[in-house]
Amino acid sequence: MPTITSIEKYKGSTMRIDFDEGEPLFINIDVLNEYHLQKDIAVPQSAIDQIVHSNDFRRAKERALYLLDERDYSYIELYKKLERNYSEDICLEVCNRLSEIGCINDRRYSERLAEHYCQTKRFGLRRAREEMRKRGISNELITEALYPYEDTASERIAELIDKKYARYLTDEKGVQKVKAALVRQGYSFSEVNKALAEYESEMEEGEE
């Protein structure tokens, strides 16, 4: 059974623990205190494994909270971020814990994404759905979050035309260019044709 031969400060809040056999441990001082580690104490390998796990969990959780402080993440999205540096069980444990306390909330995140893509970016539902899938949101939550925007395509297209495309609607070539751009924004051909017809009608009425 390894016995602790020395405990010294390493960097910041990280401590170095040396044993009479095996490799040293580098753990946070809070983990050190949690397990009441002291010089000359014999530590079973099973306990060392648990200490390492606790330390990795702490580091992964701190990393996750740092990321979440910058922006929201879905469960899957955050898991994949952590997976680059931590084991599967640590990633699952951290994500589950942060879900329990509300730091990760896919429903809340999906609603914010839907508002961002539809209201701010003025994407069509197809493009918004694609972008939300990339963020790790489930199809069920995507459908739920996009529901309020199902009947507002014409309004968003009209806003895009006023802001970016009106100057191109002077000839057929320009109209086709605008249609292609709007389809890339995620709108269907029927939505684009309907919105352009309504826009043209409103322009004609304004000229009378």
mmCIF file with all atom_site columns, C-alpha atoms in Angstrom:
data_model
loop_
_atom_site.group_PDB
_atom_site.id
_atom_site.type_symbol
_atom_site.label_atom_id
_atom_site.label_alt_id
_atom_site.label_comp_id
_atom_site.label_asym_id
_atom_site.label_entity_id
_atom_site.label_seq_id
_atom_site.pdbx_PDB_ins_code
_atom_site.Cartn_x
_atom_site.Cartn_y
_atom_site.Cartn_z
_atom_site.occupancy
_atom_site.B_iso_or_equiv
_atom_site.pdbx_formal_charge
_atom_site.auth_seq_id
_atom_site.auth_comp_id
_atom_site.auth_asym_id
_atom_site.auth_atom_id
_atom_site.pdbx_PDB_model_num
ATOM 1   C CA . MET A 1 1   ? 0.000   0.000  0.000   1.00 0.00 ? 1   MET A CA 1
ATOM 2   C CA . PRO A 1 2   ? 1.597   3.338  -1.057  1.00 0.00 ? 2   PRO A CA 1
ATOM 3   C CA . THR A 1 3   ? 2.493   5.709  1.759   1.00 0.00 ? 3   THR A CA 1
ATOM 4   C CA . ILE A 1 4   ? 2.602   9.491  1.387   1.00 0.00 ? 4   ILE A CA 1
ATOM 5   C CA . THR A 1 5   ? 6.183   10.745 1.791   1.00 0.00 ? 5   THR A CA 1
ATOM 6   C CA . SER A 1 6   ? 5.598   14.457 1.121   1.00 0.00 ? 6   SER A CA 1
ATOM 7   C CA . ILE A 1 7   ? 2.919   17.011 0.280   1.00 0.00 ? 7   ILE A CA 1
ATOM 8   C CA . GLU A 1 8   ? 4.041   20.268 -1.313  1.00 0.00 ? 8   GLU A CA 1
ATOM 9   C CA . LYS A 1 9   ? 2.469   23.190 -3.110  1.00 0.00 ? 9   LYS A CA 1
ATOM 10  C CA . TYR A 1 10  ? 2.936   22.846 -6.868  1.00 0.00 ? 10  TYR A CA 1
ATOM 11  C CA . LYS A 1 11  ? 1.177   25.648 -8.761  1.00 0.00 ? 11  LYS A CA 1
ATOM 12  C CA . GLY A 1 12  ? -1.662  27.873 -7.589  1.00 0.00 ? 12  GLY A CA 1
ATOM 13  C CA . SER A 1 13  ? -4.124  25.680 -5.714  1.00 0.00 ? 13  SER A CA 1
ATOM 14  C CA . THR A 1 14  ? -2.552  22.466 -7.032  1.00 0.00 ? 14  THR A CA 1
ATOM 15  C CA . MET A 1 15  ? -0.642  20.284 -4.582  1.00 0.00 ? 15  MET A CA 1
ATOM 16  C CA . ARG A 1 16  ? 1.935   17.582 -5.322  1.00 0.00 ? 16  ARG A CA 1
ATOM 17  C CA . ILE A 1 17  ? 1.719   14.353 -3.329  1.00 0.00 ? 17  ILE A CA 1
ATOM 18  C CA . ASP A 1 18  ? 4.677   11.972 -3.437  1.00 0.00 ? 18  ASP A CA 1
ATOM 19  C CA . PHE A 1 19  ? 4.515   8.325  -2.383  1.00 0.00 ? 19  PHE A CA 1
ATOM 20  C CA . ASP A 1 20  ? 7.145   5.791  -1.459  1.00 0.00 ? 20  ASP A CA 1
ATOM 21  C CA . GLU A 1 21  ? 6.160   3.917  -4.618  1.00 0.00 ? 21  GLU A CA 1
ATOM 22  C CA . GLY A 1 22  ? 4.516   4.860  -7.879  1.00 0.00 ? 22  GLY A CA 1
ATOM 23  C CA . GLU A 1 23  ? 3.966   8.242  -9.532  1.00 0.00 ? 23  GLU A CA 1
ATOM 24  C CA . PRO A 1 24  ? 3.166   11.493 -7.678  1.00 0.00 ? 24  PRO A CA 1
ATOM 25  C CA . LEU A 1 25  ? -0.343  12.926 -7.646  1.00 0.00 ? 25  LEU A CA 1
ATOM 26  C CA . PHE A 1 26  ? -1.199  16.500 -8.597  1.00 0.00 ? 26  PHE A CA 1
ATOM 27  C CA . ILE A 1 27  ? -4.536  17.474 -7.067  1.00 0.00 ? 27  ILE A CA 1
ATOM 28  C CA . ASN A 1 28  ? -6.449  20.536 -5.956  1.00 0.00 ? 28  ASN A CA 1
ATOM 29  C CA . ILE A 1 29  ? -5.952  21.563 -2.343  1.00 0.00 ? 29  ILE A CA 1
ATOM 30  C CA . ASP A 1 30  ? -9.715  21.217 -1.704  1.00 0.00 ? 30  ASP A CA 1
ATOM 31  C CA . VAL A 1 31  ? -9.574  17.575 -2.782  1.00 0.00 ? 31  VAL A CA 1
ATOM 32  C CA . LEU A 1 32  ? -6.551  17.101 -0.551  1.00 0.00 ? 32  LEU A CA 1
ATOM 33  C CA . ASN A 1 33  ? -8.492  18.454 2.419   1.00 0.00 ? 33  ASN A CA 1
ATOM 34  C CA . GLU A 1 34  ? -11.645 16.531 1.507   1.00 0.00 ? 34  GLU A CA 1
ATOM 35  C CA . TYR A 1 35  ? -9.776  13.232 1.817   1.00 0.00 ? 35  TYR A CA 1
ATOM 36  C CA . HIS A 1 36  ? -7.737  14.379 4.848   1.00 0.00 ? 36  HIS A CA 1
ATOM 37  C CA . LEU A 1 37  ? -4.449  13.440 3.181   1.00 0.00 ? 37  LEU A CA 1
ATOM 38  C CA . GLN A 1 38  ? -1.315  13.860 5.303   1.00 0.00 ? 38  GLN A CA 1
ATOM 39  C CA . LYS A 1 39  ? 2.303   12.798 5.248   1.00 0.00 ? 39  LYS A CA 1
ATOM 40  C CA . ASP A 1 40  ? 3.035   9.224  6.382   1.00 0.00 ? 40  ASP A CA 1
ATOM 41  C CA . ILE A 1 41  ? -0.546  8.031  5.723   1.00 0.00 ? 41  ILE A CA 1
ATOM 42  C CA . ALA A 1 42  ? -0.877  4.781  3.779   1.00 0.00 ? 42  ALA A CA 1
ATOM 43  C CA . VAL A 1 43  ? -3.392  5.075  0.969   1.00 0.00 ? 43  VAL A CA 1
ATOM 44  C CA . PRO A 1 44  ? -4.978  2.037  -0.756  1.00 0.00 ? 44  PRO A CA 1
ATOM 45  C CA . GLN A 1 45  ? -4.912  2.050  -4.538  1.00 0.00 ? 45  GLN A CA 1
ATOM 46  C CA . SER A 1 46  ? -8.719  2.089  -4.601  1.00 0.00 ? 46  SER A CA 1
ATOM 47  C CA . ALA A 1 47  ? -8.654  5.319  -2.560  1.00 0.00 ? 47  ALA A CA 1
ATOM 48  C CA . ILE A 1 48  ? -6.048  6.841  -4.892  1.00 0.00 ? 48  ILE A CA 1
ATOM 49  C CA . ASP A 1 49  ? -8.288  6.032  -7.858  1.00 0.00 ? 49  ASP A CA 1
ATOM 50  C CA . GLN A 1 50  ? -11.210 7.750  -6.125  1.00 0.00 ? 50  GLN A CA 1
ATOM 51  C CA . ILE A 1 51  ? -9.077  10.794 -5.322  1.00 0.00 ? 51  ILE A CA 1
ATOM 52  C CA . VAL A 1 52  ? -8.010  11.064 -8.956  1.00 0.00 ? 52  VAL A CA 1
ATOM 53  C CA . HIS A 1 53  ? -11.640 10.738 -10.044 1.00 0.00 ? 53  HIS A CA 1
ATOM 54  C CA . SER A 1 54  ? -12.754 13.474 -7.639  1.00 0.00 ? 54  SER A CA 1
ATOM 55  C CA . ASN A 1 55  ? -9.991  15.755 -8.829  1.00 0.00 ? 55  ASN A CA 1
ATOM 56  C CA . ASP A 1 56  ? -10.828 15.161 -12.493 1.00 0.00 ? 56  ASP A CA 1
ATOM 57  C CA . PHE A 1 57  ? -14.508 15.791 -11.764 1.00 0.00 ? 57  PHE A CA 1
ATOM 58  C CA . ARG A 1 58  ? -13.644 19.069 -10.083 1.00 0.00 ? 58  ARG A CA 1
ATOM 59  C CA . ARG A 1 59  ? -11.451 20.209 -12.974 1.00 0.00 ? 59  ARG A CA 1
ATOM 60  C CA . ALA A 1 60  ? -14.019 19.182 -15.590 1.00 0.00 ? 60  ALA A CA 1
ATOM 61  C CA . LYS A 1 61  ? -16.818 20.920 -13.706 1.00 0.00 ? 61  LYS A CA 1
ATOM 62  C CA . GLU A 1 62  ? -14.778 24.123 -13.443 1.00 0.00 ? 62  GLU A CA 1
ATOM 63  C CA . ARG A 1 63  ? -14.084 23.941 -17.177 1.00 0.00 ? 63  ARG A CA 1
ATOM 64  C CA . ALA A 1 64  ? -17.776 23.401 -17.916 1.00 0.00 ? 64  ALA A CA 1
ATOM 65  C CA . LEU A 1 65  ? -18.834 26.340 -15.744 1.00 0.00 ? 65  LEU A CA 1
ATOM 66  C CA . TYR A 1 66  ? -16.250 28.532 -17.468 1.00 0.00 ? 66  TYR A CA 1
ATOM 67  C CA . LEU A 1 67  ? -17.694 27.584 -20.866 1.00 0.00 ? 67  LEU A CA 1
ATOM 68  C CA . LEU A 1 68  ? -21.262 28.148 -19.663 1.00 0.00 ? 68  LEU A CA 1
ATOM 69  C CA . ASP A 1 69  ? -20.279 31.576 -18.371 1.00 0.00 ? 69  ASP A CA 1
ATOM 70  C CA . GLU A 1 70  ? -19.468 32.530 -21.978 1.00 0.00 ? 70  GLU A CA 1
ATOM 71  C CA . ARG A 1 71  ? -22.704 31.185 -23.508 1.00 0.00 ? 71  ARG A CA 1
ATOM 72  C CA . ASP A 1 72  ? -25.316 28.431 -23.231 1.00 0.00 ? 72  ASP A CA 1
ATOM 73  C CA . TYR A 1 73  ? -24.537 24.888 -24.325 1.00 0.00 ? 73  TYR A CA 1
ATOM 74  C CA . SER A 1 74  ? -26.750 21.900 -24.914 1.00 0.00 ? 74  SER A CA 1
ATOM 75  C CA . TYR A 1 75  ? -26.050 18.710 -22.958 1.00 0.00 ? 75  TYR A CA 1
ATOM 76  C CA . ILE A 1 76  ? -24.493 16.996 -25.984 1.00 0.00 ? 76  ILE A CA 1
ATOM 77  C CA . GLU A 1 77  ? -22.559 20.073 -27.048 1.00 0.00 ? 77  GLU A CA 1
ATOM 78  C CA . LEU A 1 78  ? -20.967 20.512 -23.623 1.00 0.00 ? 78  LEU A CA 1
ATOM 79  C CA . TYR A 1 79  ? -20.274 16.785 -23.328 1.00 0.00 ? 79  TYR A CA 1
ATOM 80  C CA . LYS A 1 80  ? -18.343 16.858 -26.614 1.00 0.00 ? 80  LYS A CA 1
ATOM 81  C CA . LYS A 1 81  ? -16.341 19.863 -25.413 1.00 0.00 ? 81  LYS A CA 1
ATOM 82  C CA . LEU A 1 82  ? -15.333 18.094 -22.208 1.00 0.00 ? 82  LEU A CA 1
ATOM 83  C CA . GLU A 1 83  ? -14.703 14.797 -23.985 1.00 0.00 ? 83  GLU A CA 1
ATOM 84  C CA . ARG A 1 84  ? -11.581 16.280 -25.559 1.00 0.00 ? 84  ARG A CA 1
ATOM 85  C CA . ASN A 1 85  ? -9.837  16.263 -22.191 1.00 0.00 ? 85  ASN A CA 1
ATOM 86  C CA . TYR A 1 86  ? -11.758 13.976 -19.841 1.00 0.00 ? 86  TYR A CA 1
ATOM 87  C CA . SER A 1 87  ? -13.015 10.407 -19.694 1.00 0.00 ? 87  SER A CA 1
ATOM 88  C CA . GLU A 1 88  ? -16.545 9.396  -20.609 1.00 0.00 ? 88  GLU A CA 1
ATOM 89  C CA . ASP A 1 89  ? -17.634 8.776  -17.021 1.00 0.00 ? 89  ASP A CA 1
ATOM 90  C CA . ILE A 1 90  ? -16.332 12.181 -15.881 1.00 0.00 ? 90  ILE A CA 1
ATOM 91  C CA . CYS A 1 91  ? -18.095 13.962 -18.765 1.00 0.00 ? 91  CYS A CA 1
ATOM 92  C CA . LEU A 1 92  ? -21.370 12.195 -18.011 1.00 0.00 ? 92  LEU A CA 1
ATOM 93  C CA . GLU A 1 93  ? -21.095 12.898 -14.293 1.00 0.00 ? 93  GLU A CA 1
ATOM 94  C CA . VAL A 1 94  ? -20.420 16.606 -14.847 1.00 0.00 ? 94  VAL A CA 1
ATOM 95  C CA . CYS A 1 95  ? -23.149 17.081 -17.455 1.00 0.00 ? 95  CYS A CA 1
ATOM 96  C CA . ASN A 1 96  ? -25.688 15.191 -15.368 1.00 0.00 ? 96  ASN A CA 1
ATOM 97  C CA . ARG A 1 97  ? -24.849 17.242 -12.310 1.00 0.00 ? 97  ARG A CA 1
ATOM 98  C CA . LEU A 1 98  ? -25.077 20.549 -14.195 1.00 0.00 ? 98  LEU A CA 1
ATOM 99  C CA . SER A 1 99  ? -28.410 19.459 -15.678 1.00 0.00 ? 99  SER A CA 1
ATOM 100 C CA . GLU A 1 100 ? -29.741 18.675 -12.202 1.00 0.00 ? 100 GLU A CA 1
ATOM 101 C CA . ILE A 1 101 ? -28.942 22.174 -10.924 1.00 0.00 ? 101 ILE A CA 1
ATOM 102 C CA . GLY A 1 102 ? -30.224 23.902 -14.073 1.00 0.00 ? 102 GLY A CA 1
ATOM 103 C CA . CYS A 1 103 ? -26.935 25.101 -15.545 1.00 0.00 ? 103 CYS A CA 1
ATOM 104 C CA . ILE A 1 104 ? -27.688 22.994 -18.615 1.00 0.00 ? 104 ILE A CA 1
ATOM 105 C CA . ASN A 1 105 ? -31.266 23.223 -19.852 1.00 0.00 ? 105 ASN A CA 1
ATOM 106 C CA . ASP A 1 106 ? -31.842 22.089 -23.434 1.00 0.00 ? 106 ASP A CA 1
ATOM 107 C CA . ARG A 1 107 ? -35.414 23.407 -23.563 1.00 0.00 ? 107 ARG A CA 1
ATOM 108 C CA . ARG A 1 108 ? -34.372 26.881 -22.438 1.00 0.00 ? 108 ARG A CA 1
ATOM 109 C CA . TYR A 1 109 ? -31.398 26.816 -24.809 1.00 0.00 ? 109 TYR A CA 1
ATOM 110 C CA . SER A 1 110 ? -33.533 25.681 -27.761 1.00 0.00 ? 110 SER A CA 1
ATOM 111 C CA . GLU A 1 111 ? -35.955 28.572 -27.193 1.00 0.00 ? 111 GLU A CA 1
ATOM 112 C CA . ARG A 1 112 ? -33.095 31.071 -27.154 1.00 0.00 ? 112 ARG A CA 1
ATOM 113 C CA . LEU A 1 113 ? -31.592 29.572 -30.298 1.00 0.00 ? 113 LEU A CA 1
ATOM 114 C CA . ALA A 1 114 ? -34.949 29.673 -32.090 1.00 0.00 ? 114 ALA A CA 1
ATOM 115 C CA . GLU A 1 115 ? -35.362 33.343 -31.209 1.00 0.00 ? 115 GLU A CA 1
ATOM 116 C CA . HIS A 1 116 ? -31.798 34.114 -32.322 1.00 0.00 ? 116 HIS A CA 1
ATOM 117 C CA . TYR A 1 117 ? -32.030 32.311 -35.642 1.00 0.00 ? 117 TYR A CA 1
ATOM 118 C CA . CYS A 1 118 ? -35.574 33.381 -36.533 1.00 0.00 ? 118 CYS A CA 1
ATOM 119 C CA . GLN A 1 119 ? -35.831 36.859 -35.034 1.00 0.00 ? 119 GLN A CA 1
ATOM 120 C CA . THR A 1 120 ? -32.242 38.121 -35.203 1.00 0.00 ? 120 THR A CA 1
ATOM 121 C CA . LYS A 1 121 ? -30.786 36.190 -38.145 1.00 0.00 ? 121 LYS A CA 1
ATOM 122 C CA . ARG A 1 122 ? -34.206 35.970 -39.860 1.00 0.00 ? 122 ARG A CA 1
ATOM 123 C CA . PHE A 1 123 ? -33.547 32.409 -41.010 1.00 0.00 ? 123 PHE A CA 1
ATOM 124 C CA . GLY A 1 124 ? -36.248 30.233 -42.453 1.00 0.00 ? 124 GLY A CA 1
ATOM 125 C CA . LEU A 1 125 ? -37.295 27.237 -40.374 1.00 0.00 ? 125 LEU A CA 1
ATOM 126 C CA . ARG A 1 126 ? -35.255 24.789 -42.444 1.00 0.00 ? 126 ARG A CA 1
ATOM 127 C CA . ARG A 1 127 ? -32.013 26.722 -41.872 1.00 0.00 ? 127 ARG A CA 1
ATOM 128 C CA . ALA A 1 128 ? -32.858 27.341 -38.200 1.00 0.00 ? 128 ALA A CA 1
ATOM 129 C CA . ARG A 1 129 ? -33.529 23.624 -37.714 1.00 0.00 ? 129 ARG A CA 1
ATOM 130 C CA . GLU A 1 130 ? -30.188 22.704 -39.309 1.00 0.00 ? 130 GLU A CA 1
ATOM 131 C CA . GLU A 1 131 ? -28.279 25.131 -37.101 1.00 0.00 ? 131 GLU A CA 1
ATOM 132 C CA . MET A 1 132 ? -30.037 23.921 -33.954 1.00 0.00 ? 132 MET A CA 1
ATOM 133 C CA . ARG A 1 133 ? -29.225 20.298 -34.774 1.00 0.00 ? 133 ARG A CA 1
ATOM 134 C CA . LYS A 1 134 ? -25.557 21.280 -34.989 1.00 0.00 ? 134 LYS A CA 1
ATOM 135 C CA . ARG A 1 135 ? -25.879 22.541 -31.417 1.00 0.00 ? 135 ARG A CA 1
ATOM 136 C CA . GLY A 1 136 ? -27.022 19.130 -30.203 1.00 0.00 ? 136 GLY A CA 1
ATOM 137 C CA . ILE A 1 137 ? -30.705 19.949 -29.721 1.00 0.00 ? 137 ILE A CA 1
ATOM 138 C CA . SER A 1 138 ? -33.149 17.049 -30.149 1.00 0.00 ? 138 SER A CA 1
ATOM 139 C CA . ASN A 1 139 ? -35.709 17.087 -32.972 1.00 0.00 ? 139 ASN A CA 1
ATOM 140 C CA . GLU A 1 140 ? -38.542 17.182 -30.443 1.00 0.00 ? 140 GLU A CA 1
ATOM 141 C CA . LEU A 1 141 ? -37.231 20.314 -28.731 1.00 0.00 ? 141 LEU A CA 1
ATOM 142 C CA . ILE A 1 142 ? -36.399 21.960 -32.057 1.00 0.00 ? 142 ILE A CA 1
ATOM 143 C CA . THR A 1 143 ? -39.960 21.476 -33.302 1.00 0.00 ? 143 THR A CA 1
ATOM 144 C CA . GLU A 1 144 ? -41.334 22.815 -30.027 1.00 0.00 ? 144 GLU A CA 1
ATOM 145 C CA . ALA A 1 145 ? -39.055 25.870 -30.043 1.00 0.00 ? 145 ALA A CA 1
ATOM 146 C CA . LEU A 1 146 ? -39.714 26.750 -33.696 1.00 0.00 ? 146 LEU A CA 1
ATOM 147 C CA . TYR A 1 147 ? -43.492 26.432 -33.422 1.00 0.00 ? 147 TYR A CA 1
ATOM 148 C CA . PRO A 1 148 ? -44.077 30.173 -32.684 1.00 0.00 ? 148 PRO A CA 1
ATOM 149 C CA . TYR A 1 149 ? -42.297 31.075 -35.927 1.00 0.00 ? 149 TYR A CA 1
ATOM 150 C CA . GLU A 1 150 ? -44.146 28.739 -38.290 1.00 0.00 ? 150 GLU A CA 1
ATOM 151 C CA . ASP A 1 151 ? -46.516 31.429 -39.589 1.00 0.00 ? 151 ASP A CA 1
ATOM 152 C CA . THR A 1 152 ? -44.141 34.392 -39.724 1.00 0.00 ? 152 THR A CA 1
ATOM 153 C CA . ALA A 1 153 ? -42.021 33.519 -42.765 1.00 0.00 ? 153 ALA A CA 1
ATOM 154 C CA . SER A 1 154 ? -43.526 36.274 -44.925 1.00 0.00 ? 154 SER A CA 1
ATOM 155 C CA . GLU A 1 155 ? -42.791 38.887 -42.268 1.00 0.00 ? 155 GLU A CA 1
ATOM 156 C CA . ARG A 1 156 ? -39.163 37.797 -41.916 1.00 0.00 ? 156 ARG A CA 1
ATOM 157 C CA . ILE A 1 157 ? -38.664 37.672 -45.663 1.00 0.00 ? 157 ILE A CA 1
ATOM 158 C CA . ALA A 1 158 ? -40.127 41.171 -46.027 1.00 0.00 ? 158 ALA A CA 1
ATOM 159 C CA . GLU A 1 159 ? -37.700 42.413 -43.377 1.00 0.00 ? 159 GLU A CA 1
ATOM 160 C CA . LEU A 1 160 ? -34.794 40.807 -45.230 1.00 0.00 ? 160 LEU A CA 1
ATOM 161 C CA . ILE A 1 161 ? -35.894 42.373 -48.509 1.00 0.00 ? 161 ILE A CA 1
ATOM 162 C CA . ASP A 1 162 ? -36.143 45.832 -46.949 1.00 0.00 ? 162 ASP A CA 1
ATOM 163 C CA . LYS A 1 163 ? -32.777 45.473 -45.266 1.00 0.00 ? 163 LYS A CA 1
ATOM 164 C CA . LYS A 1 164 ? -30.692 43.690 -47.918 1.00 0.00 ? 164 LYS A CA 1
ATOM 165 C CA . TYR A 1 165 ? -32.381 42.839 -51.192 1.00 0.00 ? 165 TYR A CA 1
ATOM 166 C CA . ALA A 1 166 ? -34.821 45.545 -52.329 1.00 0.00 ? 166 ALA A CA 1
ATOM 167 C CA . ARG A 1 167 ? -32.276 47.135 -54.664 1.00 0.00 ? 167 ARG A CA 1
ATOM 168 C CA . TYR A 1 168 ? -31.980 43.922 -56.650 1.00 0.00 ? 168 TYR A CA 1
ATOM 169 C CA . LEU A 1 169 ? -35.698 43.660 -57.470 1.00 0.00 ? 169 LEU A CA 1
ATOM 170 C CA . THR A 1 170 ? -35.442 45.809 -60.597 1.00 0.00 ? 170 THR A CA 1
ATOM 171 C CA . ASP A 1 171 ? -35.275 43.055 -63.237 1.00 0.00 ? 171 ASP A CA 1
ATOM 172 C CA . GLU A 1 172 ? -35.803 39.318 -63.607 1.00 0.00 ? 172 GLU A CA 1
ATOM 173 C CA . LYS A 1 173 ? -32.129 38.514 -63.087 1.00 0.00 ? 173 LYS A CA 1
ATOM 174 C CA . GLY A 1 174 ? -32.154 40.400 -59.801 1.00 0.00 ? 174 GLY A CA 1
ATOM 175 C CA . VAL A 1 175 ? -35.376 38.709 -58.685 1.00 0.00 ? 175 VAL A CA 1
ATOM 176 C CA . GLN A 1 176 ? -33.857 35.271 -59.297 1.00 0.00 ? 176 GLN A CA 1
ATOM 177 C CA . LYS A 1 177 ? -30.766 36.302 -57.340 1.00 0.00 ? 177 LYS A CA 1
ATOM 178 C CA . VAL A 1 178 ? -32.934 37.350 -54.390 1.00 0.00 ? 178 VAL A CA 1
ATOM 179 C CA . LYS A 1 179 ? -34.924 34.123 -54.543 1.00 0.00 ? 179 LYS A CA 1
ATOM 180 C CA . ALA A 1 180 ? -31.726 32.054 -54.442 1.00 0.00 ? 180 ALA A CA 1
ATOM 181 C CA . ALA A 1 181 ? -30.429 34.053 -51.480 1.00 0.00 ? 181 ALA A CA 1
ATOM 182 C CA . LEU A 1 182 ? -33.670 33.584 -49.550 1.00 0.00 ? 182 LEU A CA 1
ATOM 183 C CA . VAL A 1 183 ? -33.699 29.841 -50.215 1.00 0.00 ? 183 VAL A CA 1
ATOM 184 C CA . ARG A 1 184 ? -30.162 29.685 -48.790 1.00 0.00 ? 184 ARG A CA 1
ATOM 185 C CA . GLN A 1 185 ? -31.544 31.440 -45.720 1.00 0.00 ? 185 GLN A CA 1
ATOM 186 C CA . GLY A 1 186 ? -33.775 28.418 -45.209 1.00 0.00 ? 186 GLY A CA 1
ATOM 187 C CA . TYR A 1 187 ? -37.065 29.417 -46.838 1.00 0.00 ? 187 TYR A CA 1
ATOM 188 C CA . SER A 1 188 ? -38.994 27.184 -49.210 1.00 0.00 ? 188 SER A CA 1
ATOM 189 C CA . PHE A 1 189 ? -39.688 28.253 -52.804 1.00 0.00 ? 189 PHE A CA 1
ATOM 190 C CA . SER A 1 190 ? -43.375 28.599 -52.009 1.00 0.00 ? 190 SER A CA 1
ATOM 191 C CA . GLU A 1 191 ? -42.630 30.859 -49.020 1.00 0.00 ? 191 GLU A CA 1
ATOM 192 C CA . VAL A 1 192 ? -40.278 32.978 -51.117 1.00 0.00 ? 192 VAL A CA 1
ATOM 193 C CA . ASN A 1 193 ? -42.683 33.318 -54.050 1.00 0.00 ? 193 ASN A CA 1
ATOM 194 C CA . LYS A 1 194 ? -45.579 34.213 -51.759 1.00 0.00 ? 194 LYS A CA 1
ATOM 195 C CA . ALA A 1 195 ? -43.550 36.799 -49.831 1.00 0.00 ? 195 ALA A CA 1
ATOM 196 C CA . LEU A 1 196 ? -42.191 38.396 -52.997 1.00 0.00 ? 196 LEU A CA 1
ATOM 197 C CA . ALA A 1 197 ? -45.688 38.599 -54.493 1.00 0.00 ? 197 ALA A CA 1
ATOM 198 C CA . GLU A 1 198 ? -46.969 40.265 -51.330 1.00 0.00 ? 198 GLU A CA 1
ATOM 199 C CA . TYR A 1 199 ? -44.008 42.632 -51.266 1.00 0.00 ? 199 TYR A CA 1
ATOM 200 C CA . GLU A 1 200 ? -44.527 43.598 -54.924 1.00 0.00 ? 200 GLU A CA 1
ATOM 201 C CA . SER A 1 201 ? -48.231 44.140 -54.310 1.00 0.00 ? 201 SER A CA 1
ATOM 202 C CA . GLU A 1 202 ? -47.513 46.420 -51.362 1.00 0.00 ? 202 GLU A CA 1
ATOM 203 C CA . MET A 1 203 ? -44.999 48.406 -53.430 1.00 0.00 ? 203 MET A CA 1
ATOM 204 C CA . GLU A 1 204 ? -47.536 48.867 -56.217 1.00 0.00 ? 204 GLU A CA 1
ATOM 205 C CA . GLU A 1 205 ? -50.177 50.037 -53.766 1.00 0.00 ? 205 GLU A CA 1
ATOM 206 C CA . GLY A 1 206 ? -47.717 52.520 -52.308 1.00 0.00 ? 206 GLY A CA 1
ATOM 207 C CA . GLU A 1 207 ? -47.077 54.029 -55.714 1.00 0.00 ? 207 GLU A CA 1
ATOM 208 C CA . GLU A 1 208 ? -50.758 54.648 -56.426 1.00 0.00 ? 208 GLU A CA 1
#
